[in-house]
PDB file of C-alpha atoms in Angstrom:
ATOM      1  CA  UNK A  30     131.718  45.786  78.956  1.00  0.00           C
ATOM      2  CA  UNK A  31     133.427  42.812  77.599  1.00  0.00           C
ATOM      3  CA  UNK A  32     132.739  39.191  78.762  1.00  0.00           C
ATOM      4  CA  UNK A  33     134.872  36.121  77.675  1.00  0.00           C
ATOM      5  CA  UNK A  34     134.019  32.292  78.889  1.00  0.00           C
ATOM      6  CA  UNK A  35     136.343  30.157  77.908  1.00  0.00           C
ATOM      7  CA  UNK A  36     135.607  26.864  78.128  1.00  0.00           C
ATOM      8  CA  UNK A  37     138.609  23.963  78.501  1.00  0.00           C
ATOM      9  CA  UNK A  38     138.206  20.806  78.133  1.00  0.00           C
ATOM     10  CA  UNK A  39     140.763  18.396  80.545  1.00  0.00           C
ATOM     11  CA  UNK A  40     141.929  14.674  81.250  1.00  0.00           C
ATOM     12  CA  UNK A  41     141.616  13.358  84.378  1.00  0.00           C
ATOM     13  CA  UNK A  42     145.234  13.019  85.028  1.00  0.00           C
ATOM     14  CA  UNK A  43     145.732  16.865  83.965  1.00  0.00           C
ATOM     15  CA  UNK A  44     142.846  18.448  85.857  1.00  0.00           C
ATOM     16  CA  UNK A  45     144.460  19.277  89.149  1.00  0.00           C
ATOM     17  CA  UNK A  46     147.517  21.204  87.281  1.00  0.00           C
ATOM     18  CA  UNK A  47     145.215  22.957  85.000  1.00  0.00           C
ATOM     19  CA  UNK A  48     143.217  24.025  88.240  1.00  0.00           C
ATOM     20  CA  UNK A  49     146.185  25.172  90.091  1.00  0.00           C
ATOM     21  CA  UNK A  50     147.255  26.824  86.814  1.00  0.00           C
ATOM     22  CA  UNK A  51     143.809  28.561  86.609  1.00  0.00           C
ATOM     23  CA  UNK A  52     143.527  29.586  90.045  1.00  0.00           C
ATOM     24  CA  UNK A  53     146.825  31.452  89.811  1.00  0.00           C
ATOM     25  CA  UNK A  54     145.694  33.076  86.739  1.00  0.00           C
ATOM     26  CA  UNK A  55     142.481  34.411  88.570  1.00  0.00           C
ATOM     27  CA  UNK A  56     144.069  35.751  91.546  1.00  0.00           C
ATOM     28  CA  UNK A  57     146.584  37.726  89.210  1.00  0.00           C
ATOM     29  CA  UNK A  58     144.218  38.836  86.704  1.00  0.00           C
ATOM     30  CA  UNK A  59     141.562  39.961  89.393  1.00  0.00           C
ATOM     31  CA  UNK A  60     143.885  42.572  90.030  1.00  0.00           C
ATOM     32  CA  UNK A  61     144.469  43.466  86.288  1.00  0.00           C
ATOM     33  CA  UNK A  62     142.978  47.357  85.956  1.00  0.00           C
ATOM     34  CA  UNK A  63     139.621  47.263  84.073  1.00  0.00           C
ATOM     35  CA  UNK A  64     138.947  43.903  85.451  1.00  0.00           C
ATOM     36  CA  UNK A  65     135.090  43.625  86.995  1.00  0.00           C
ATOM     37  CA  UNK A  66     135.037  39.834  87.722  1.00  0.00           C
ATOM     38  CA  UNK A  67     137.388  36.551  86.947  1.00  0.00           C
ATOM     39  CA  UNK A  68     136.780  33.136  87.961  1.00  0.00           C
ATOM     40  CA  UNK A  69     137.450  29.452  87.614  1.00  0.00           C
ATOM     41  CA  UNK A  70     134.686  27.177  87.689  1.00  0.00           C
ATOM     42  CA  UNK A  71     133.797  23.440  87.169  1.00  0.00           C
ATOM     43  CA  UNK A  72     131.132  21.443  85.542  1.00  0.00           C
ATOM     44  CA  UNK A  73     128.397  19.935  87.705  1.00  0.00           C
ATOM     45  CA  UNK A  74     127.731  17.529  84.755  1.00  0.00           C
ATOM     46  CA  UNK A  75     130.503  16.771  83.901  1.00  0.00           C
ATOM     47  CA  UNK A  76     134.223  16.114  84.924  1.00  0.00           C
ATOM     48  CA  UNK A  77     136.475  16.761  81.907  1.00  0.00           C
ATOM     49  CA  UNK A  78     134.686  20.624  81.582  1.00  0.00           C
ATOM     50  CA  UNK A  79     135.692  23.808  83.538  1.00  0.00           C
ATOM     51  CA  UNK A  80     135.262  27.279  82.466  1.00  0.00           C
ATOM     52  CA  UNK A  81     136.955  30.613  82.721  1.00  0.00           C
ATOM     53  CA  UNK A  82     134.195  33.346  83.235  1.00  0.00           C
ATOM     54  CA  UNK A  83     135.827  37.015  82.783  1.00  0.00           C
ATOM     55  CA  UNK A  84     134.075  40.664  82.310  1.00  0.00           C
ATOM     56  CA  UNK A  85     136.386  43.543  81.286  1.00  0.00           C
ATOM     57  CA  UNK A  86     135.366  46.988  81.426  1.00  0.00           C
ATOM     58  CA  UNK A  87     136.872  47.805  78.041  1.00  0.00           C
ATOM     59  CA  UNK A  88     139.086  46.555  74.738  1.00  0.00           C
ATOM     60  CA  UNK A  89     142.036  48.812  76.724  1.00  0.00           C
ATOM     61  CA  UNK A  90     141.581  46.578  79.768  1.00  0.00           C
ATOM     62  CA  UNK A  91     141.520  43.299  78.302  1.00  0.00           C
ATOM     63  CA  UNK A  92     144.160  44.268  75.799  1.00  0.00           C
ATOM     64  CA  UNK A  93     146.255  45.111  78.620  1.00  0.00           C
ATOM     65  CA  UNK A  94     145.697  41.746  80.401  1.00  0.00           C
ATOM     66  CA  UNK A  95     146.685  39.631  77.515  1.00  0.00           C
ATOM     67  CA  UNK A  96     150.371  41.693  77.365  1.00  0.00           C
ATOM     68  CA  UNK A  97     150.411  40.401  80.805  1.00  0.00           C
ATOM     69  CA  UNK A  98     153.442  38.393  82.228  1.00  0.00           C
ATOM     70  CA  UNK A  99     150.941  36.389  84.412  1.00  0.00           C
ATOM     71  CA  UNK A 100     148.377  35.961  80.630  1.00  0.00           C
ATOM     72  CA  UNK A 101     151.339  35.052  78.596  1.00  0.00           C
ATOM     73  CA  UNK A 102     152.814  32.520  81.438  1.00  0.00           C
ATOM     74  CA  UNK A 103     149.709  30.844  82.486  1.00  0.00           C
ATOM     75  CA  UNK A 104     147.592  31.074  79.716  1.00  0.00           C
ATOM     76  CA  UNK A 105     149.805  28.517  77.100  1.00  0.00           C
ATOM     77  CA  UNK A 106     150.569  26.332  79.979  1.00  0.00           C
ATOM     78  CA  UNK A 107     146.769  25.868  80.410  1.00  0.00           C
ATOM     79  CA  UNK A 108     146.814  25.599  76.593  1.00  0.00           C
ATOM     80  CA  UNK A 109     149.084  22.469  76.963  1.00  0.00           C
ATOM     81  CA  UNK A 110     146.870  20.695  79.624  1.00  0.00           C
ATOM     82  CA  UNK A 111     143.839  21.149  77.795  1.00  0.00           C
ATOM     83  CA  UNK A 112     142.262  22.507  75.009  1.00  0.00           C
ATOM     84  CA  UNK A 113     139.707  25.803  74.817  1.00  0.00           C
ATOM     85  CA  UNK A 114     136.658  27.194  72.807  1.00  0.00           C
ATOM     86  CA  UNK A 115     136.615  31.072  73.733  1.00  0.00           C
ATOM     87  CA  UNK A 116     133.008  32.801  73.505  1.00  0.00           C
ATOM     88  CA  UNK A 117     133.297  36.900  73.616  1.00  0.00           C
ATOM     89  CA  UNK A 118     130.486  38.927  73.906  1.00  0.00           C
ATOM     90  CA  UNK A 119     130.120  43.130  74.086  1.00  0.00           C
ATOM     91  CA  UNK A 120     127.371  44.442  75.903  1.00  0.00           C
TER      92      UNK A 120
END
């Protein structure tokens, strides 16, 4: 199993487009083969800070989801509204 958070870091004034970027990459990729969970969440602490929480079953999986058309699409224009630390982990 594969997890990836990726943490993003957003301005006020580009939060709600990076969230409705985000929430359409989550409904797509929950139905990416290999995926076991995928979701958007937000900071209770604080504003600028939401985080992409995904678990793969394998490298094949996740591979496949980043050739994506939804990955490629969404995935630099949530690049341009804000900017991301990725954390991967195999267990």
């Amino acid at each position: 199993m594969i997890r990836i958070n990726v943490f993003i870091q957003v301005s006020e004034a580009n939060r709600a487009a990076l969230i409705e970027a985000g929430k359409e990459l989550v409904a797509c990729s929950q139905k990416d083969k290999g995926c076991v969970a995928y979701d958007l969440f937000a900071s209770t602490t604080r504003e600028d800070v939401l985080m992409i929480c995904e678990t793969w079953t394998d490298e094949v999986s996740l591979s496949a989801h980043e050739q994506a058309a939804h990955f490629q699409t969404l995935v630099p224009k949530i690049q341009s509204l804000g900017t991301m630390k990725i954390e991967k982990f195999n267990f």
